[in-house]
Amino acid sequence: RFVELPELCWAHCYFPRAGSWSARTLRGAGYRQPNDQTPEQLEALKTRGWLTSWFVREPVSRFLSVYGHFTNLDRRFRQFGVVYSVPWAIRAANADGRLFESIETFTERALNDFPTDKHIAPQTGWGAETCELIVPLERSSAAPTPIPLPHINSTCGEYVLESPHLVRSFYADDITYWERVCAD
């Protein structure tokens, strides 16, 4: 997924819990989000001379941030009755109300019941890897972009995975890619 900033000739790719809020700061610059969100569309912008960028977040940290984000939303719902938007697959995995009771429950259900949901799915593999500017989210505030971007994503708390091997295995390609981006 990406947003286009036509007056800057810039397209910025984003993923949930990996720079989406940073990307939203771009919207003040006059953006559009085309329905056609394919790698070919992104490539077409590059051939027209547009800058394409992407922030890659450390995968385990991103996963913990997803858990923290939805746990906080669930807590607000239970305490204050505040209804929040949740993808259908996540809502279905929480039918018994236990999805957020522990990080282990969330991990098992996320990787088995909704692994292709945009919040859980790997960041790599859809075409953003072809962007000219690829920066670890952790260094996004220093990225040489046409508009300075803040680093405002967090893990929403500190969580300890008792079975980190499951998450690391699921995100093996993402972890390798993130390490390569950090090394450059």
PDB file of C-alpha atoms in Angstrom, residues 2-184:
ATOM      1  CA  PHE A   2       1.195   3.497  -0.684  1.00  0.00           C
ATOM      2  CA  VAL A   3       0.157   7.112  -0.752  1.00  0.00           C
ATOM      3  CA  GLU A   4       1.011   9.444  -3.614  1.00  0.00           C
ATOM      4  CA  LEU A   5       2.133  13.026  -3.056  1.00  0.00           C
ATOM      5  CA  PRO A   6       1.790  14.421  -6.591  1.00  0.00           C
ATOM      6  CA  GLU A   7       3.201  17.897  -5.939  1.00  0.00           C
ATOM      7  CA  LEU A   8       6.364  16.270  -4.557  1.00  0.00           C
ATOM      8  CA  CYS A   9       6.491  13.422  -7.100  1.00  0.00           C
ATOM      9  CA  TRP A  10       6.761  11.041  -4.172  1.00  0.00           C
ATOM     10  CA  ALA A  11       5.090   7.729  -3.311  1.00  0.00           C
ATOM     11  CA  HIS A  12       5.457   6.360   0.206  1.00  0.00           C
ATOM     12  CA  CYS A  13       4.707   2.699   0.981  1.00  0.00           C
ATOM     13  CA  TYR A  14       3.391   1.793   4.387  1.00  0.00           C
ATOM     14  CA  PHE A  15       2.280  -1.132   6.507  1.00  0.00           C
ATOM     15  CA  PRO A  16       0.350  -1.221   9.786  1.00  0.00           C
ATOM     16  CA  ARG A  17       2.594  -0.615  12.801  1.00  0.00           C
ATOM     17  CA  ALA A  18       5.524   0.097  10.481  1.00  0.00           C
ATOM     18  CA  GLY A  19       5.228   3.768   9.695  1.00  0.00           C
ATOM     19  CA  SER A  20       1.551   4.260   8.899  1.00  0.00           C
ATOM     20  CA  TRP A  21       1.280   7.209  11.289  1.00  0.00           C
ATOM     21  CA  SER A  22       4.439   8.674   9.816  1.00  0.00           C
ATOM     22  CA  ALA A  23       2.863   8.284   6.385  1.00  0.00           C
ATOM     23  CA  ARG A  24      -0.275  10.016   7.619  1.00  0.00           C
ATOM     24  CA  THR A  25       1.776  13.117   8.403  1.00  0.00           C
ATOM     25  CA  LEU A  26       2.334  13.308   4.659  1.00  0.00           C
ATOM     26  CA  ARG A  27      -1.359  13.811   4.024  1.00  0.00           C
ATOM     27  CA  GLY A  28      -1.108  17.499   4.831  1.00  0.00           C
ATOM     28  CA  ALA A  29       1.010  17.791   1.709  1.00  0.00           C
ATOM     29  CA  GLY A  30      -1.914  16.868  -0.541  1.00  0.00           C
ATOM     30  CA  TYR A  31      -2.025  13.147  -1.070  1.00  0.00           C
ATOM     31  CA  ARG A  32      -4.069  10.553  -2.835  1.00  0.00           C
ATOM     32  CA  GLN A  33      -4.308   6.851  -2.228  1.00  0.00           C
ATOM     33  CA  PRO A  34      -5.102   5.131  -5.507  1.00  0.00           C
ATOM     34  CA  ASN A  35      -7.305   2.071  -5.622  1.00  0.00           C
ATOM     35  CA  ASP A  36      -4.688   0.390  -7.790  1.00  0.00           C
ATOM     36  CA  GLN A  37      -2.121  -0.693  -5.200  1.00  0.00           C
ATOM     37  CA  THR A  38       0.045  -3.053  -7.218  1.00  0.00           C
ATOM     38  CA  PRO A  39       3.807  -3.344  -7.586  1.00  0.00           C
ATOM     39  CA  GLU A  40       3.296  -2.438 -11.245  1.00  0.00           C
ATOM     40  CA  GLN A  41       1.605   0.837 -10.271  1.00  0.00           C
ATOM     41  CA  LEU A  42       4.511   1.662  -7.973  1.00  0.00           C
ATOM     42  CA  GLU A  43       6.984   0.840 -10.752  1.00  0.00           C
ATOM     43  CA  ALA A  44       5.054   3.103 -13.137  1.00  0.00           C
ATOM     44  CA  LEU A  45       5.556   6.021 -10.749  1.00  0.00           C
ATOM     45  CA  LYS A  46       9.283   5.289 -10.603  1.00  0.00           C
ATOM     46  CA  THR A  47       9.539   5.382 -14.403  1.00  0.00           C
ATOM     47  CA  ARG A  48       7.921   8.839 -14.278  1.00  0.00           C
ATOM     48  CA  GLY A  49      10.772   9.994 -12.021  1.00  0.00           C
ATOM     49  CA  TRP A  50       8.971   9.806  -8.679  1.00  0.00           C
ATOM     50  CA  LEU A  51      10.811   9.060  -5.449  1.00  0.00           C
ATOM     51  CA  THR A  52       9.491   5.877  -3.866  1.00  0.00           C
ATOM     52  CA  SER A  53      10.149   5.189  -0.198  1.00  0.00           C
ATOM     53  CA  TRP A  54       9.413   2.580   2.429  1.00  0.00           C
ATOM     54  CA  PHE A  55      10.079   2.181   6.138  1.00  0.00           C
ATOM     55  CA  VAL A  56      10.837  -1.358   7.299  1.00  0.00           C
ATOM     56  CA  ARG A  57      10.249  -2.136  10.968  1.00  0.00           C
ATOM     57  CA  GLU A  58      11.994  -4.853  12.963  1.00  0.00           C
ATOM     58  CA  PRO A  59       9.448  -7.682  12.568  1.00  0.00           C
ATOM     59  CA  VAL A  60       9.199  -8.926  16.154  1.00  0.00           C
ATOM     60  CA  SER A  61       8.843  -5.355  17.416  1.00  0.00           C
ATOM     61  CA  ARG A  62       6.138  -4.767  14.804  1.00  0.00           C
ATOM     62  CA  PHE A  63       4.300  -7.919  15.913  1.00  0.00           C
ATOM     63  CA  LEU A  64       4.445  -6.830  19.558  1.00  0.00           C
ATOM     64  CA  SER A  65       3.204  -3.398  18.530  1.00  0.00           C
ATOM     65  CA  VAL A  66       0.201  -4.972  16.770  1.00  0.00           C
ATOM     66  CA  TYR A  67      -0.580  -6.940  19.920  1.00  0.00           C
ATOM     67  CA  GLY A  68      -0.214  -3.838  22.103  1.00  0.00           C
ATOM     68  CA  HIS A  69      -2.346  -1.717  19.792  1.00  0.00           C
ATOM     69  CA  PHE A  70      -5.269  -4.138  19.650  1.00  0.00           C
ATOM     70  CA  THR A  71      -4.949  -5.023  23.345  1.00  0.00           C
ATOM     71  CA  ASN A  72      -5.284  -1.327  24.195  1.00  0.00           C
ATOM     72  CA  LEU A  73      -8.315  -0.992  21.920  1.00  0.00           C
ATOM     73  CA  ASP A  74      -9.892  -4.079  23.501  1.00  0.00           C
ATOM     74  CA  ARG A  75      -9.212  -2.698  26.993  1.00  0.00           C
ATOM     75  CA  ARG A  76     -10.890   0.613  26.082  1.00  0.00           C
ATOM     76  CA  PHE A  77     -13.874  -1.269  24.741  1.00  0.00           C
ATOM     77  CA  ARG A  78     -14.211  -3.309  27.929  1.00  0.00           C
ATOM     78  CA  GLN A  79     -13.735  -0.302  30.228  1.00  0.00           C
ATOM     79  CA  PHE A  80     -15.564   2.448  28.386  1.00  0.00           C
ATOM     80  CA  GLY A  81     -17.617   0.748  25.679  1.00  0.00           C
ATOM     81  CA  VAL A  82     -15.637   2.527  22.958  1.00  0.00           C
ATOM     82  CA  VAL A  83     -16.194   0.563  19.761  1.00  0.00           C
ATOM     83  CA  TYR A  84     -13.201   0.307  17.471  1.00  0.00           C
ATOM     84  CA  SER A  85     -12.669  -0.894  13.948  1.00  0.00           C
ATOM     85  CA  VAL A  86     -11.105  -4.345  13.750  1.00  0.00           C
ATOM     86  CA  PRO A  87     -10.574  -6.489  10.668  1.00  0.00           C
ATOM     87  CA  TRP A  88     -13.074  -9.320  10.355  1.00  0.00           C
ATOM     88  CA  ALA A  89     -10.453 -12.065  10.774  1.00  0.00           C
ATOM     89  CA  ILE A  90      -9.216 -10.595  14.054  1.00  0.00           C
ATOM     90  CA  ARG A  91     -12.758 -10.149  15.333  1.00  0.00           C
ATOM     91  CA  ALA A  92     -13.544 -13.788  14.448  1.00  0.00           C
ATOM     92  CA  ALA A  93     -10.396 -14.999  16.251  1.00  0.00           C
ATOM     93  CA  ASN A  94     -11.634 -13.125  19.330  1.00  0.00           C
ATOM     94  CA  ALA A  95     -15.153 -14.627  19.295  1.00  0.00           C
ATOM     95  CA  ASP A  96     -14.544 -16.142  22.735  1.00  0.00           C
ATOM     96  CA  GLY A  97     -13.122 -12.845  24.078  1.00  0.00           C
ATOM     97  CA  ARG A  98      -9.759 -14.439  24.884  1.00  0.00           C
ATOM     98  CA  LEU A  99      -7.578 -13.302  21.975  1.00  0.00           C
ATOM     99  CA  PHE A 100      -5.865 -10.587  24.021  1.00  0.00           C
ATOM    100  CA  GLU A 101      -5.627 -12.435  27.342  1.00  0.00           C
ATOM    101  CA  SER A 102      -1.930 -13.122  26.755  1.00  0.00           C
ATOM    102  CA  ILE A 103       0.729 -12.617  24.133  1.00  0.00           C
ATOM    103  CA  GLU A 104       0.915 -16.415  23.703  1.00  0.00           C
ATOM    104  CA  THR A 105      -2.805 -16.701  22.912  1.00  0.00           C
ATOM    105  CA  PHE A 106      -2.518 -13.823  20.476  1.00  0.00           C
ATOM    106  CA  THR A 107       0.588 -15.302  18.839  1.00  0.00           C
ATOM    107  CA  GLU A 108      -0.941 -18.727  18.342  1.00  0.00           C
ATOM    108  CA  ARG A 109      -4.183 -17.351  16.906  1.00  0.00           C
ATOM    109  CA  ALA A 110      -2.557 -14.633  14.807  1.00  0.00           C
ATOM    110  CA  LEU A 111      -0.160 -17.023  13.095  1.00  0.00           C
ATOM    111  CA  ASN A 112      -2.816 -19.706  12.601  1.00  0.00           C
ATOM    112  CA  ASP A 113      -6.133 -17.864  12.198  1.00  0.00           C
ATOM    113  CA  PHE A 114      -5.260 -14.585  10.450  1.00  0.00           C
ATOM    114  CA  PRO A 115      -1.667 -14.716   9.139  1.00  0.00           C
ATOM    115  CA  THR A 116      -2.561 -12.818   5.946  1.00  0.00           C
ATOM    116  CA  ASP A 117      -4.276  -9.917   7.729  1.00  0.00           C
ATOM    117  CA  LYS A 118      -2.402  -6.717   6.862  1.00  0.00           C
ATOM    118  CA  HIS A 119      -1.448  -6.217  10.517  1.00  0.00           C
ATOM    119  CA  ILE A 120       0.217  -9.629  10.760  1.00  0.00           C
ATOM    120  CA  ALA A 121       1.329 -10.390   7.192  1.00  0.00           C
ATOM    121  CA  PRO A 122       5.029 -10.061   6.419  1.00  0.00           C
ATOM    122  CA  GLN A 123       6.196  -6.700   5.146  1.00  0.00           C
ATOM    123  CA  THR A 124       8.279  -8.198   2.346  1.00  0.00           C
ATOM    124  CA  GLY A 125       7.167  -9.837  -0.827  1.00  0.00           C
ATOM    125  CA  TRP A 126       4.701  -7.481  -2.468  1.00  0.00           C
ATOM    126  CA  GLY A 127       7.047  -5.096  -4.257  1.00  0.00           C
ATOM    127  CA  ALA A 128       8.011  -2.302  -1.875  1.00  0.00           C
ATOM    128  CA  GLU A 129      11.515  -3.774  -1.890  1.00  0.00           C
ATOM    129  CA  THR A 130      12.023  -1.988  -5.229  1.00  0.00           C
ATOM    130  CA  CYS A 131      11.736   1.492  -3.668  1.00  0.00           C
ATOM    131  CA  GLU A 132      14.717   3.795  -4.053  1.00  0.00           C
ATOM    132  CA  LEU A 133      14.694   4.886  -0.420  1.00  0.00           C
ATOM    133  CA  ILE A 134      14.302   2.066   2.105  1.00  0.00           C
ATOM    134  CA  VAL A 135      14.965   2.993   5.714  1.00  0.00           C
ATOM    135  CA  PRO A 136      14.507   1.129   8.991  1.00  0.00           C
ATOM    136  CA  LEU A 137      11.523   2.720  10.756  1.00  0.00           C
ATOM    137  CA  GLU A 138      13.751   3.161  13.759  1.00  0.00           C
ATOM    138  CA  ARG A 139      15.760   5.701  11.710  1.00  0.00           C
ATOM    139  CA  SER A 140      12.844   7.242   9.787  1.00  0.00           C
ATOM    140  CA  SER A 141      13.111  10.667  11.412  1.00  0.00           C
ATOM    141  CA  ALA A 142      16.577  11.006   9.857  1.00  0.00           C
ATOM    142  CA  ALA A 143      15.542   9.751   6.400  1.00  0.00           C
ATOM    143  CA  PRO A 144      16.362  12.104   3.510  1.00  0.00           C
ATOM    144  CA  THR A 145      12.740  12.657   2.407  1.00  0.00           C
ATOM    145  CA  PRO A 146      11.107  15.740   0.838  1.00  0.00           C
ATOM    146  CA  ILE A 147       9.204  16.296   4.114  1.00  0.00           C
ATOM    147  CA  PRO A 148      10.726  15.490   7.525  1.00  0.00           C
ATOM    148  CA  LEU A 149       8.920  12.566   9.113  1.00  0.00           C
ATOM    149  CA  PRO A 150       8.573  11.961  12.831  1.00  0.00           C
ATOM    150  CA  HIS A 151       9.279   8.614  14.443  1.00  0.00           C
ATOM    151  CA  ILE A 152       6.080   8.146  16.437  1.00  0.00           C
ATOM    152  CA  ASN A 153       5.390   4.414  16.341  1.00  0.00           C
ATOM    153  CA  SER A 154       5.885   2.431  19.516  1.00  0.00           C
ATOM    154  CA  THR A 155       5.317  -1.053  20.789  1.00  0.00           C
ATOM    155  CA  CYS A 156       2.466   0.171  23.048  1.00  0.00           C
ATOM    156  CA  GLY A 157       4.157  -1.430  26.034  1.00  0.00           C
ATOM    157  CA  GLU A 158       6.782  -4.018  26.717  1.00  0.00           C
ATOM    158  CA  TYR A 159       5.716  -7.602  26.159  1.00  0.00           C
ATOM    159  CA  VAL A 160       7.768 -10.746  26.514  1.00  0.00           C
ATOM    160  CA  LEU A 161       7.194 -13.573  24.082  1.00  0.00           C
ATOM    161  CA  GLU A 162       7.489 -16.924  25.815  1.00  0.00           C
ATOM    162  CA  SER A 163       7.725 -18.626  22.430  1.00  0.00           C
ATOM    163  CA  PRO A 164       9.619 -16.125  20.255  1.00  0.00           C
ATOM    164  CA  HIS A 165      10.762 -18.905  17.906  1.00  0.00           C
ATOM    165  CA  LEU A 166       7.230 -19.080  16.415  1.00  0.00           C
ATOM    166  CA  VAL A 167       7.239 -15.375  15.577  1.00  0.00           C
ATOM    167  CA  ARG A 168      10.856 -15.406  14.387  1.00  0.00           C
ATOM    168  CA  SER A 169      10.129 -18.410  12.181  1.00  0.00           C
ATOM    169  CA  PHE A 170       7.010 -16.788  10.697  1.00  0.00           C
ATOM    170  CA  TYR A 171       8.948 -13.589   9.941  1.00  0.00           C
ATOM    171  CA  ALA A 172      12.241 -15.243   8.932  1.00  0.00           C
ATOM    172  CA  ASP A 173      12.377 -13.535   5.520  1.00  0.00           C
ATOM    173  CA  ASP A 174      11.348 -10.183   7.024  1.00  0.00           C
ATOM    174  CA  ILE A 175      14.034 -10.451   9.710  1.00  0.00           C
ATOM    175  CA  THR A 176      16.720 -11.225   7.132  1.00  0.00           C
ATOM    176  CA  TYR A 177      15.543  -8.318   4.978  1.00  0.00           C
ATOM    177  CA  TRP A 178      15.371  -5.891   7.935  1.00  0.00           C
ATOM    178  CA  GLU A 179      18.914  -6.868   9.009  1.00  0.00           C
ATOM    179  CA  ARG A 180      20.163  -6.248   5.457  1.00  0.00           C
ATOM    180  CA  VAL A 181      18.467  -2.817   5.348  1.00  0.00           C
ATOM    181  CA  CYS A 182      19.991  -1.904   8.730  1.00  0.00           C
ATOM    182  CA  ALA A 183      23.459  -2.955   7.545  1.00  0.00           C
ATOM    183  CA  ASP A 184      23.303  -0.665   4.478  1.00  0.00           C
TER     184      ASP A 184
END
